[in-house]
Amino acid sequence: MTKQMVEVPPKGGFSFDLCRRNAMLAKKNEGAKAPSFRKTGTTIVGLIFQDGVILGADTRATEGPIVADKNCEKIHYIAPNIYCCGAGTAADTEAVTDMVSSQLQLHRYHTGRESRVVTALTLLKRHLFNYQGHVQAALVLGGVDVTGPHLHTIYPHGSTDTLPFATMGSGSLAAMSVFEDKFKEGLTRDEGIKLVTEAICAGIFNDLGSGSNVDVCVITKGDKEYLRNHLMPNLRTYVSEKGYTFPKKTGQ
Amino acid sequence: MFSSLTGSYGSTLRYKSVERIKPIGKHSLLGASGELSDFQEILRYLDELILYDNMWDDGNSLGPKEVFNYLTRVMYNRRNKFNPLWNSLVLGGVKNGQKYLGMVSMIGVHFEDNHVATGFGNHLARPIFREEWHENMSFEDGVKLLEKCMKVLLYRDRSAVNKLQMAKITEEGVTTYKPYSLRTHWGYSAFENPTVGAEGSW
């Protein structure tokens, strides 16, 4: 007699079946540890100035004690008027911001209007709360829409804050000390960029998880400016003037 | 040297007038964070040390470098016996025109620098120091810089209280000032009705 297999519809969300097997493996063979994931030990900041929002981030991605990427992009595109900086696990921040970005694009087609920052905020926080903090993405979301400039922080467990200035990541304390000292309301564009750069530099030079260059993104009503590598305070000190010559057969 | 006058008991702010900066001998100031009872024990050790030194009556007195070295040895040896004195100590002083500022942690890690901090100050105050400290600062500049750092700590450290003690040591001797409070600024327009646009946020 043939055994009848009952077709069970696939369950949604994370399946935690392999967690038990991983724990068992880790206990059984001392060496079979799960590979550590790439984190963006980071400094990300945002502030509201008189015409809009300025976001800033460093560019170092770490894998434990090693620098995996020395010039990565931590300011992600969400909508033409909304950008998001991400700290935490690099894959999580990348995936979550891409997902919300495409959802917002569809929403824009559906409504025919410019996306609002609170829409992105709600989509992100609902997703993160749903996964109860297992999606380790700590985000600084900023943008300008019809209701004005907005800046929010989103924590991995799904709570959000609405703030005039915010910092996240391992370098957040160093950057926050600069902000608490020097922030005023109604900063001009240049003052705002200078303050954001100073805060990120405080994170770069005083936190081991952050480093390399400073990225800045300025969003105002109807206009955005992504200043990639706005400041590069960590250039290579010694570069050989002779240059390098490779034998002709070396690669393409 | 600045410290806040708090003595916490776990997460309760139990004592709000604890002086955590004490003069040691004629030439040094000792500030501590961590376990208060261990700090009082350290003060007793140092008391004995200074007393014995005075008994020699030879016109010489222990300077900050000597006291610092003694403290380092004490902390490191206690750590080796698995019975640490749970403190982070800051020792500053002047002797014969030579200035000295050093820090000892509870495991005996010690170093000398132009600006030191304990606890949360390491994360919040040292970035500011590194940017804004320079040689030949006047007394007023130094006080302003330290007050700036204490203000940031007041905003961002949960165990901070707005009551500060300041102590100064120069070639002439130790001066301790009366405790005072800092003025804080909470009047950002963004703090009034912050979530008017985003319901469900904080």
PDB file of C-alpha atoms in Angstrom, chain A residues 118 121 125 150 152 159-165 173-174 176-178 180-185 202 205-206, chain B residues 120 123-128 130 132 148 152 155-156 187-191 194-195 197-202:
ATOM      1  CA  VAL A 118       6.321  57.788   7.552  1.00  0.00           C
ATOM      2  CA  LEU A 121       9.075  54.075   8.522  1.00  0.00           C
ATOM      3  CA  LYS A 125       9.216  48.830  11.606  1.00  0.00           C
ATOM      4  CA  HIS A 150      11.712  63.998   8.894  1.00  0.00           C
ATOM      5  CA  HIS A 152      13.774  58.678  12.382  1.00  0.00           C
ATOM      6  CA  SER A 159      10.884  50.497  17.902  1.00  0.00           C
ATOM      7  CA  THR A 160      11.322  53.913  16.338  1.00  0.00           C
ATOM      8  CA  ASP A 161      12.303  57.396  17.486  1.00  0.00           C
ATOM      9  CA  THR A 162      11.627  60.747  15.876  1.00  0.00           C
ATOM     10  CA  LEU A 163      14.517  63.080  16.545  1.00  0.00           C
ATOM     11  CA  PRO A 164      16.166  66.304  15.380  1.00  0.00           C
ATOM     12  CA  PHE A 165      19.573  64.564  15.410  1.00  0.00           C
ATOM     13  CA  LEU A 173      28.563  57.465  21.356  1.00  0.00           C
ATOM     14  CA  ALA A 174      31.545  59.277  19.883  1.00  0.00           C
ATOM     15  CA  MET A 176      26.607  61.711  19.737  1.00  0.00           C
ATOM     16  CA  SER A 177      29.098  63.539  21.947  1.00  0.00           C
ATOM     17  CA  VAL A 178      29.885  65.831  18.997  1.00  0.00           C
ATOM     18  CA  GLU A 180      25.223  67.054  21.892  1.00  0.00           C
ATOM     19  CA  ASP A 181      27.986  69.598  22.063  1.00  0.00           C
ATOM     20  CA  LYS A 182      27.480  71.457  18.799  1.00  0.00           C
ATOM     21  CA  PHE A 183      23.948  70.934  17.471  1.00  0.00           C
ATOM     22  CA  LYS A 184      21.656  73.952  17.141  1.00  0.00           C
ATOM     23  CA  GLU A 185      18.330  74.312  15.395  1.00  0.00           C
ATOM     24  CA  ALA A 202      34.798  61.346  15.735  1.00  0.00           C
ATOM     25  CA  PHE A 205      39.010  58.014  14.833  1.00  0.00           C
ATOM     26  CA  ASN A 206      37.656  56.912  18.204  1.00  0.00           C
TER      27      ASN A 206
ATOM     28  CA  PHE B 120      31.258  56.213  30.070  1.00  0.00           C
ATOM     29  CA  HIS B 123      33.276  56.805  24.983  1.00  0.00           C
ATOM     30  CA  LEU B 124      31.664  60.206  25.264  1.00  0.00           C
ATOM     31  CA  ALA B 125      34.324  62.566  26.596  1.00  0.00           C
ATOM     32  CA  ARG B 126      37.576  61.347  25.032  1.00  0.00           C
ATOM     33  CA  PRO B 127      36.519  62.136  21.415  1.00  0.00           C
ATOM     34  CA  ILE B 128      35.873  65.726  22.510  1.00  0.00           C
ATOM     35  CA  ARG B 130      41.088  64.569  21.350  1.00  0.00           C
ATOM     36  CA  GLU B 132      39.824  70.244  21.482  1.00  0.00           C
ATOM     37  CA  LYS B 148      31.329  70.605  28.014  1.00  0.00           C
ATOM     38  CA  VAL B 152      27.324  65.495  27.307  1.00  0.00           C
ATOM     39  CA  TYR B 155      22.606  64.013  28.776  1.00  0.00           C
ATOM     40  CA  ARG B 156      23.680  60.537  27.780  1.00  0.00           C
ATOM     41  CA  GLY B 187      14.137  73.606  24.346  1.00  0.00           C
ATOM     42  CA  TYR B 188      14.459  72.142  20.872  1.00  0.00           C
ATOM     43  CA  SER B 189      11.276  72.715  18.891  1.00  0.00           C
ATOM     44  CA  ALA B 190      11.554  69.146  17.606  1.00  0.00           C
ATOM     45  CA  PHE B 191      11.104  67.850  21.148  1.00  0.00           C
ATOM     46  CA  PRO B 194       7.766  64.847  18.126  1.00  0.00           C
ATOM     47  CA  THR B 195       5.430  62.224  16.762  1.00  0.00           C
ATOM     48  CA  GLY B 197       3.644  63.196  11.867  1.00  0.00           C
ATOM     49  CA  ALA B 198       4.453  59.590  12.750  1.00  0.00           C
ATOM     50  CA  GLU B 199       1.917  57.957  15.049  1.00  0.00           C
ATOM     51  CA  GLY B 200       3.271  54.995  16.963  1.00  0.00           C
ATOM     52  CA  SER B 201       6.787  56.362  17.058  1.00  0.00           C
ATOM     53  CA  TRP B 202       8.443  57.704  20.215  1.00  0.00           C
TER      54      TRP B 202
END
